[in-house]
Each structure stands twice: as C-alpha cells, then as structure tokens.
CSV table of C-alpha atoms in Angstrom, one decimal:
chain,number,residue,atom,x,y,z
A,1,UNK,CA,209.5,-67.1,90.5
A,2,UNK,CA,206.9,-66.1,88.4
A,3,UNK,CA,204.1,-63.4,89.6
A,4,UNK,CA,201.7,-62.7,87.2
A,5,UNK,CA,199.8,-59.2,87.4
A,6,UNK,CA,196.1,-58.7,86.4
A,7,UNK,CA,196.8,-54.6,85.1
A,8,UNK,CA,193.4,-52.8,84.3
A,9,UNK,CA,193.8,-50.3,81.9
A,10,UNK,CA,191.2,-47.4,81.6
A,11,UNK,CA,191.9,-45.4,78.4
A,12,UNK,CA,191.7,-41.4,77.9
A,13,UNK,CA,189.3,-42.4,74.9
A,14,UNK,CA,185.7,-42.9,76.5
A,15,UNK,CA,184.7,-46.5,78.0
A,16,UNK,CA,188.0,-48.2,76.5
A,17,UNK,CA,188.7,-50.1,79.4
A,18,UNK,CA,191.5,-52.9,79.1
A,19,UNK,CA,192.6,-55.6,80.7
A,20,UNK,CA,196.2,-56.0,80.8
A,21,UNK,CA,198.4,-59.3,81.9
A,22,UNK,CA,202.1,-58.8,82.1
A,23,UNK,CA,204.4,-61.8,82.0
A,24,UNK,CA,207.2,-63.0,84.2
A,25,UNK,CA,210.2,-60.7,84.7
A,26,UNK,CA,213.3,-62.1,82.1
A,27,UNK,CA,216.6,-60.7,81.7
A,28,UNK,CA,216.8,-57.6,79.8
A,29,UNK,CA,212.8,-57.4,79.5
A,30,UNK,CA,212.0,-56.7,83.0
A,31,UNK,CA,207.4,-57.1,82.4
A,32,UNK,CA,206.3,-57.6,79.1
A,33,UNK,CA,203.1,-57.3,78.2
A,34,UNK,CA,201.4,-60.3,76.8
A,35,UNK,CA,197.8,-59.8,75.9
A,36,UNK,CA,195.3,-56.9,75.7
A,37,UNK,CA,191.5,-57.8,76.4
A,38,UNK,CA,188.9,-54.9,75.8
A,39,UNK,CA,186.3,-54.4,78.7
A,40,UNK,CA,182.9,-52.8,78.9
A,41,UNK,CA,181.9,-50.8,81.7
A,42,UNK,CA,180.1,-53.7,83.3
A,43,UNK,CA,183.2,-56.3,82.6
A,44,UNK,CA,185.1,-53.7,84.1
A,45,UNK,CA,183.1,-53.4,87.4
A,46,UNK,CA,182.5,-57.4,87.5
A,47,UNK,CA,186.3,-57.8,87.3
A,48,UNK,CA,187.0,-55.3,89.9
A,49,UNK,CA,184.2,-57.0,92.8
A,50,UNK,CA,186.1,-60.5,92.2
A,51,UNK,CA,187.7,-60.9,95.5
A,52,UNK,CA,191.6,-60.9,96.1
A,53,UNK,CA,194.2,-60.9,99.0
A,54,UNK,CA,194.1,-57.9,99.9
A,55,UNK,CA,190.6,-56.6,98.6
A,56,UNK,CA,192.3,-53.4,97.3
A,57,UNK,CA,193.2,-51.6,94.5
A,58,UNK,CA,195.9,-49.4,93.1
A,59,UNK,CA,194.9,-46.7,90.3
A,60,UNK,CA,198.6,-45.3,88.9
A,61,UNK,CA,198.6,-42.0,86.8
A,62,UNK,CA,201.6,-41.4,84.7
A,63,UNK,CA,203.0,-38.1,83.8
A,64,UNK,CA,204.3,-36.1,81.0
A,65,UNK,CA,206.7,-38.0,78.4
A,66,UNK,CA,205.3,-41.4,78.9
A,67,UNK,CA,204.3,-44.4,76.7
A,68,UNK,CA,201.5,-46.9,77.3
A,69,UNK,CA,203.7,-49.5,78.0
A,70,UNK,CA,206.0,-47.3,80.4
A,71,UNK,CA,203.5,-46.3,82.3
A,72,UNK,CA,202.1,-50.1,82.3
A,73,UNK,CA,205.4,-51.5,83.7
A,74,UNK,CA,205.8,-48.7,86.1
A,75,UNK,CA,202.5,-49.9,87.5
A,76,UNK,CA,203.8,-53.5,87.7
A,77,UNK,CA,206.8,-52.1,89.3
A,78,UNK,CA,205.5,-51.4,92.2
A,79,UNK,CA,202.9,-53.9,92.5
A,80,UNK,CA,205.6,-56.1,92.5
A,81,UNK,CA,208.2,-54.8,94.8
A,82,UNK,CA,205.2,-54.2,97.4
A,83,UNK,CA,204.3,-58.0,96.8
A,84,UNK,CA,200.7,-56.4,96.3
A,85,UNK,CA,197.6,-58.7,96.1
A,86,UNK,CA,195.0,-56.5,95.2
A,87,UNK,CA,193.7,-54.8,91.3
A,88,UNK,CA,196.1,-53.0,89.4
A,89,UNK,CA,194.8,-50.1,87.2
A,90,UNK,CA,196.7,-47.9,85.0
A,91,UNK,CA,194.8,-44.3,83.7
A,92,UNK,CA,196.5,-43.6,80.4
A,93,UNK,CA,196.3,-40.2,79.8
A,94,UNK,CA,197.3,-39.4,76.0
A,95,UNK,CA,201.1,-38.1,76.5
A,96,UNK,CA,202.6,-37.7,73.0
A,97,UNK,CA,205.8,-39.7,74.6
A,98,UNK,CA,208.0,-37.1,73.2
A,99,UNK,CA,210.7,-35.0,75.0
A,100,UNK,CA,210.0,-31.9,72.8
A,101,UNK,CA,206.0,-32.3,73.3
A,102,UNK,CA,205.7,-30.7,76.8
A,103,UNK,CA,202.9,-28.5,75.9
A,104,UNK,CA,200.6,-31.4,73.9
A,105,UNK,CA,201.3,-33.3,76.9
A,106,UNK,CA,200.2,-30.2,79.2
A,107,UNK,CA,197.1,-29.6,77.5
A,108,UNK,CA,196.4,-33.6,77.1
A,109,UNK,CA,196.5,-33.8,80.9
A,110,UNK,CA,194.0,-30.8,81.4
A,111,UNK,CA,191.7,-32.0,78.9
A,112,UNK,CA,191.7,-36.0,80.9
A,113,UNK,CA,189.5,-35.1,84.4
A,114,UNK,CA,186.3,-36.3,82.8
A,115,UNK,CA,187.4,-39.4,81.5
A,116,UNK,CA,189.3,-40.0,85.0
A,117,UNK,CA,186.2,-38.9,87.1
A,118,UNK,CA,184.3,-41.5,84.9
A,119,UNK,CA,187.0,-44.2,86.2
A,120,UNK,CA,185.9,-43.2,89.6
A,121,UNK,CA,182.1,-43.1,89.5
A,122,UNK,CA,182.6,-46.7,88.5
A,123,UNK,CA,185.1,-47.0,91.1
A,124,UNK,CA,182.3,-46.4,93.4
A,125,UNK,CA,180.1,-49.5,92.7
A,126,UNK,CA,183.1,-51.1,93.5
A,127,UNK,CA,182.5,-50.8,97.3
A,128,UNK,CA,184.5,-52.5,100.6
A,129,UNK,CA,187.6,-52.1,98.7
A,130,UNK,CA,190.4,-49.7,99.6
A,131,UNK,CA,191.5,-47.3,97.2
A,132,UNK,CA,195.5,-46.5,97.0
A,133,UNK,CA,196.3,-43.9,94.2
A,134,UNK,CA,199.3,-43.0,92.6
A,135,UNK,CA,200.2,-39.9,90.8
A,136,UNK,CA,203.7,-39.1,89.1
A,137,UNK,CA,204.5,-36.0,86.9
A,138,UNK,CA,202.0,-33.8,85.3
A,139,UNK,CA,199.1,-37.2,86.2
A,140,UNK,CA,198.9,-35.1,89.5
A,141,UNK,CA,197.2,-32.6,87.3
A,142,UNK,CA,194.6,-34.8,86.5
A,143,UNK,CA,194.4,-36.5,89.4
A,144,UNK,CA,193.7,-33.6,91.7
A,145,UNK,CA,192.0,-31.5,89.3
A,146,UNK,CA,189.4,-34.7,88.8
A,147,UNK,CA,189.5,-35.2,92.6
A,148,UNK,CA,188.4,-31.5,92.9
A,149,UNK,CA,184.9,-32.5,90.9
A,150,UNK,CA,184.4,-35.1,93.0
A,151,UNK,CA,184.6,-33.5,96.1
A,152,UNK,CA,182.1,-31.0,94.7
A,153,UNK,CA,179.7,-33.9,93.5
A,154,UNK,CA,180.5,-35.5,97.4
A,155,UNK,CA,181.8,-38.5,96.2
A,156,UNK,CA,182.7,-41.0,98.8
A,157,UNK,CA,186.1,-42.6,96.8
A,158,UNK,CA,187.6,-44.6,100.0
A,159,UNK,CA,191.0,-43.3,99.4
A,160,UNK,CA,193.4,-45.1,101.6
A,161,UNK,CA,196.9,-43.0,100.4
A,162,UNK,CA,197.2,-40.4,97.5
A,163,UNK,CA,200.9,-40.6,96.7
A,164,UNK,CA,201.9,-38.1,94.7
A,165,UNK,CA,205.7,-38.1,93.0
A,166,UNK,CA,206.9,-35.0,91.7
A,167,UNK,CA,203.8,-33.0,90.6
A,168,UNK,CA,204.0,-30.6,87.9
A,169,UNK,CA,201.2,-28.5,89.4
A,170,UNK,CA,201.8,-25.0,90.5
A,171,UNK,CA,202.5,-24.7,93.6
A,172,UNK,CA,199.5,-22.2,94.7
A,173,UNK,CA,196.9,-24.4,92.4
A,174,UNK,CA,198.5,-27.4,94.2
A,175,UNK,CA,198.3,-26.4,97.8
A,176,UNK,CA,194.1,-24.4,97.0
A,177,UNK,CA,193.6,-28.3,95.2
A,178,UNK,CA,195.1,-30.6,98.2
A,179,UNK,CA,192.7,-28.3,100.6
A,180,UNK,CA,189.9,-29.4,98.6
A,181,UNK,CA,190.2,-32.4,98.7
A,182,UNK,CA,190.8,-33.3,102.1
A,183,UNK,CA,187.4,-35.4,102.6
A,184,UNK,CA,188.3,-37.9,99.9
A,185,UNK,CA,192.4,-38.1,100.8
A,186,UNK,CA,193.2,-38.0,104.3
A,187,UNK,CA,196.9,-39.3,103.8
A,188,UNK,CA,198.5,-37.2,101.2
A,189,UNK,CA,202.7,-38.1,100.2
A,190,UNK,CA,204.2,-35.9,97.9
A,191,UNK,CA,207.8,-36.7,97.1
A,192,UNK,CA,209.3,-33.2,95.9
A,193,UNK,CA,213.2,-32.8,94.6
A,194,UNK,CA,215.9,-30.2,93.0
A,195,UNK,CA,217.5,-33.0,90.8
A,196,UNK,CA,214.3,-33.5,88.6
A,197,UNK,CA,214.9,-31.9,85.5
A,198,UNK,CA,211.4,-32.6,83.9
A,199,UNK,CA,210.4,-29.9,87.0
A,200,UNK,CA,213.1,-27.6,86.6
A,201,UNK,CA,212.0,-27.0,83.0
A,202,UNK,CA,208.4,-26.7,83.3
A,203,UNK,CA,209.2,-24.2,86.5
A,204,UNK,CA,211.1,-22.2,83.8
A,205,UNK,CA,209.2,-22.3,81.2
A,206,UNK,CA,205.9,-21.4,83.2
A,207,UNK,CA,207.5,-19.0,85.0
A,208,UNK,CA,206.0,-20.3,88.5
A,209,UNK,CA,207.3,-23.0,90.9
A,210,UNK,CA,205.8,-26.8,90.3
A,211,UNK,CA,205.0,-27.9,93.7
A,212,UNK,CA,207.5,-30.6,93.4
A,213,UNK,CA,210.3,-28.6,92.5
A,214,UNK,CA,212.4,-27.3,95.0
A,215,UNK,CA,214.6,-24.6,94.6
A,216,UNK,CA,218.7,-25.3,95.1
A,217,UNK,CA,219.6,-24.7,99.0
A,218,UNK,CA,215.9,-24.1,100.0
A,219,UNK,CA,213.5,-25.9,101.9
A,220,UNK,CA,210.1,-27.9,99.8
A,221,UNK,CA,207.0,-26.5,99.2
A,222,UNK,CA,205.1,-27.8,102.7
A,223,UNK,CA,201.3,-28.0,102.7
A,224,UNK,CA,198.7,-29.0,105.8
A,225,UNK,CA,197.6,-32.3,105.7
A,226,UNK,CA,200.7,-33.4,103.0
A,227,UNK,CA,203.7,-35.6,104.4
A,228,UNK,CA,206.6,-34.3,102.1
A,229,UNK,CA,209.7,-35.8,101.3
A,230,UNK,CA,212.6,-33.9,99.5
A,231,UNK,CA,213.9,-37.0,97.0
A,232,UNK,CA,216.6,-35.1,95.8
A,233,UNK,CA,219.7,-37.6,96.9
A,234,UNK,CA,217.5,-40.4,94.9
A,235,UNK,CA,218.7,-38.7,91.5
A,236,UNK,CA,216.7,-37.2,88.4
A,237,UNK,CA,213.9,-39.8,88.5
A,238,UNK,CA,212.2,-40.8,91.1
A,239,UNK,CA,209.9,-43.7,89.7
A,240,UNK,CA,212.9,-45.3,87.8
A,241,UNK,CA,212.1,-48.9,86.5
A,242,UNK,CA,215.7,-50.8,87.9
A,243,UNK,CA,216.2,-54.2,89.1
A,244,UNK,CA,219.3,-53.1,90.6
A,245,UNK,CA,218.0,-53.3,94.3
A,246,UNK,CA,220.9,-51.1,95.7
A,247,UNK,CA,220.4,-48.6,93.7
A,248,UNK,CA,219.4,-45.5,95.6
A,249,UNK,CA,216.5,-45.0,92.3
A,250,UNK,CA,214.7,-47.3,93.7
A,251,UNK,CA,214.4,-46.1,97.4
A,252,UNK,CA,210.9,-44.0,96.4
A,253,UNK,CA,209.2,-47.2,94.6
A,254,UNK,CA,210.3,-49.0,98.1
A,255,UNK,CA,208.7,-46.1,100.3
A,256,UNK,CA,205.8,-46.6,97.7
A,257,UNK,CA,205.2,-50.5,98.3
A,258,UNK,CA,205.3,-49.5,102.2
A,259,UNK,CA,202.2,-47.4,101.7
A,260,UNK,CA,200.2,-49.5,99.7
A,261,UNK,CA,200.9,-52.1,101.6
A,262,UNK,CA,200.1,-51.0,105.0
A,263,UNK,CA,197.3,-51.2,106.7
A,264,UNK,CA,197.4,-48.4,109.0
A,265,UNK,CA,198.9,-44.8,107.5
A,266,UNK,CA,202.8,-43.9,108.8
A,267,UNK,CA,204.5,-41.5,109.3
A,268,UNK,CA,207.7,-41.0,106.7
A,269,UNK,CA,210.4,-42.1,109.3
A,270,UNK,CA,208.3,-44.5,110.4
A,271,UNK,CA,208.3,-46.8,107.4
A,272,UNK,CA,211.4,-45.6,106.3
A,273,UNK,CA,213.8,-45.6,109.1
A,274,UNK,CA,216.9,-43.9,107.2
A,275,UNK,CA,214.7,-40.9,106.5
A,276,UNK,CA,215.9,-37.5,108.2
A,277,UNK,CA,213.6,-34.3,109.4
A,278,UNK,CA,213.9,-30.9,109.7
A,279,UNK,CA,211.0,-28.0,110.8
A,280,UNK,CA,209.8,-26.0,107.9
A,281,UNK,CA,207.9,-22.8,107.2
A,282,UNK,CA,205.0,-22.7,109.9
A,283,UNK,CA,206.4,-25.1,111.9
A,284,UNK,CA,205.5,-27.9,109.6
A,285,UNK,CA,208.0,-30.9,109.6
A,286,UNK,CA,209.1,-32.6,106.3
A,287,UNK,CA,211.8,-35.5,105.6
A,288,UNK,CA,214.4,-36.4,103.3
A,289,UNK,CA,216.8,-38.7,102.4
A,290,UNK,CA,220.2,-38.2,103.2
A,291,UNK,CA,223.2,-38.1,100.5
C-alpha cells in the first residue's frame, strides 16, 4: 500500500527550506525521494498551519556520518512504522558523510544552533500543534545546545517528547544542558548503549565519556528528568533503516513510533512491555532490553 510522506526539509544554509515527497516503498529501494520543492519562510509556515490527522509535527536531527538522503529516509522510517499523520521535518545539518571526517562533522554540528533556532522561531507561529523531536548522534549537539538559547530567550516550543538516540555529547555538558532545558522538554528519552562504535570512538578520541556511551559491565549515564534506556542488545545502530520486522535493529525505531504516537507520555515498560529495569546511581531507575 502506498503512503506517501510530505518531508520538510530545513537546510543548514540560511532560509533553504524544502519540501520533500518520498515515494512508495519498492523492493531493494525502501523510500526514494522523488521531487525537491524550494520554500520561503512564509511557504514554509503556510505549509506547516495546513491541518492534518494528527495536527503534529516531527522535527528529526541526524548525526555525524550522514547523507541528505539518509537522514531523509530515516525520517520516513519512522513516520512510517508509527503510521504518523502529522508534518515531517528533517534539519540537515552539513555532515561531510564521511567515516574519516569526525571532526568536520564535530565542528559542522557546533557551528548549526542558529540556523536550527531559526527553524524554531518559525516553529512558533506554527501554534496548536504538538511538537515531537528527534535527535540521533552528534544532532543532539545541536539540538540541545539550540534548545539552551531558547530557553534563555523563553521560547514556548510545545515539546511533546525529545527523544534523543545515542548522543555524542559529553556527558557533564549533557546532563548541565538537559537541566536547562527542562521548561521546553518535559519528556526526555535518551537511548544510550556499549555496542555503538561511532560513541566508543569519539569517547576515545575526546578523552571524556559521550553521554550515550556506556562503559562495558557498567550501569548508563542516568540524569533527572531523562527516561534512559541501555540499547545495547539492539546491536551497533540503533536507528537502522531494515524492513526486516524481526530484526532486533529495529526495536528502538518501534519504541520511537510509540512516542510520537501517543497521546499521553509512558513510561519505558509501559509502551514497551519486554523492557527490563534496574535502580541506578541515586536511586534513579533506568531500562533495557534484554539479550
């Protein structure tokens, strides 16, 4: 059956807004994308008030090592298994897509809040429409460091559930940021893992723990106010693109389409029912998927 996505695309370069619309899955393609339409701010906003199913919107931000197009089909990935009604934006930060360009990619993603914060203040004349954001990789970077300006410029950004999948953010700068930004993201998931290799190198080669990484035998990072969920029996990437529905790749992009589709936040073993828990550091409870 054929489900045709309307993917927004809001460029790193300034005001290059697009309008993506991905074709019906087919064998060995999975999306395709078939036409790109540029948008001006107003277009963009206008498109966003037009009134769908679910009157929401999902804003994905891709991380490190990670096309245009990737990042557009991960996007339709989950729109698609969370049979999701409403807007579909991707933030395309400018990754060089290359394994060996980790540190163009690092200093891309720190140089991207404005651009991003820009995407929100228009966000905002978008109003009565819930917000559902999605972060993977070193886009958690830019999505909390741009979150931290608008909490200091008191935006009010509507945000249903900031999902974040294996952010390459320290994890001191990560837990000071999630504080921060409390008032705009009351439901925080961050799906953190030992099997991710993309996190074991940049641990290494920064010489400080990613607060998605989690150290062999140990227990996550655990922060107030952040469900975590140690991924680690999933495999080395979490946000895999596979049709395969028993694969266990694809048990995070299922988790995923429960939180963007729900209309109330719950708890990890809530919507996932074959999720374990343990107690934590301070008390804090986290969950995780058994092998």
């Amino acid at each position: 059956m054929e489900r045709p996505f309307d993917i927004w695309q809001a460029l790193y370069q300034p005001w290059n807004i697009i309008k993506l619309l991905t074709d019906k899955e087919r064998d060995g393609e999975h999306f395709r994308i078939r036409s790109i339409t540029p948008l001006g701010e107003r277009q963009f906003v206008e498109a966003l008030r037009t009134r769908t199913e679910s009157d929401s919107i999902l804003l994905f931000v891709h991380g490190y090592y990670t096309s245009f197009e990737r990042a557009v089909f991960k996007a339709a990935q989950m729109a698609y298994d969370a049979n999701f009604k409403g807007h579909v934006l991707v933030f395309s930060w400018p990754s060089a897509d290359a394994l060996a360009d980790y540190d163009y990619d690092e200093v891309a993603a720190d140089t991207s809040k404005n651009d991003l914060l820009k995407v929100f203040q228009l966000l905002k004349e978008v109003s009565g429409k819930k917000l559902y954001i999605v972060a993977h990789s070193l886009g958690n970077k830019v999505v909390l460091d741009t979150l931290e300006l608008a909490a200091a410029k008191n935006a009010d950004l509507n945000i249903s559930e900031l999902v974040m999948a294996a952010p390459d953010v320290d994890y001191i700068r990560y837990g000071d940021a999630t504080k921060a930004i409390k008032a705009l993201a009351h439901n925080m998931t961050m799906y953190a893992s030992s099997a991710d290799w993309a996190l074991t190198v940049s641990s290494i080669k920064a010489r400080a723990i990613r607060a998605g990484y989690i150290d062999s035998g140990k227990q996550p990072n655990l922060y107030s106010g952040v469900d975590t969920i140690d991924v680690t029996a999933v495999g080395d990437d979490m946000l895999k693109i596979n049709h395969d529905t028993s694969s266990k790749s694809r048990m995070v992009l299922e988790d995923i389409g429960h939180l963007i589709s729900s209309r109330n936040h719950q708890l990890p073993d809530e919507r996932i029912t074959t999720l374990k828990s343990l107690v934590g550091k301070e008390a804090m409870k986290y969950w995780y998927y058994p092998r």
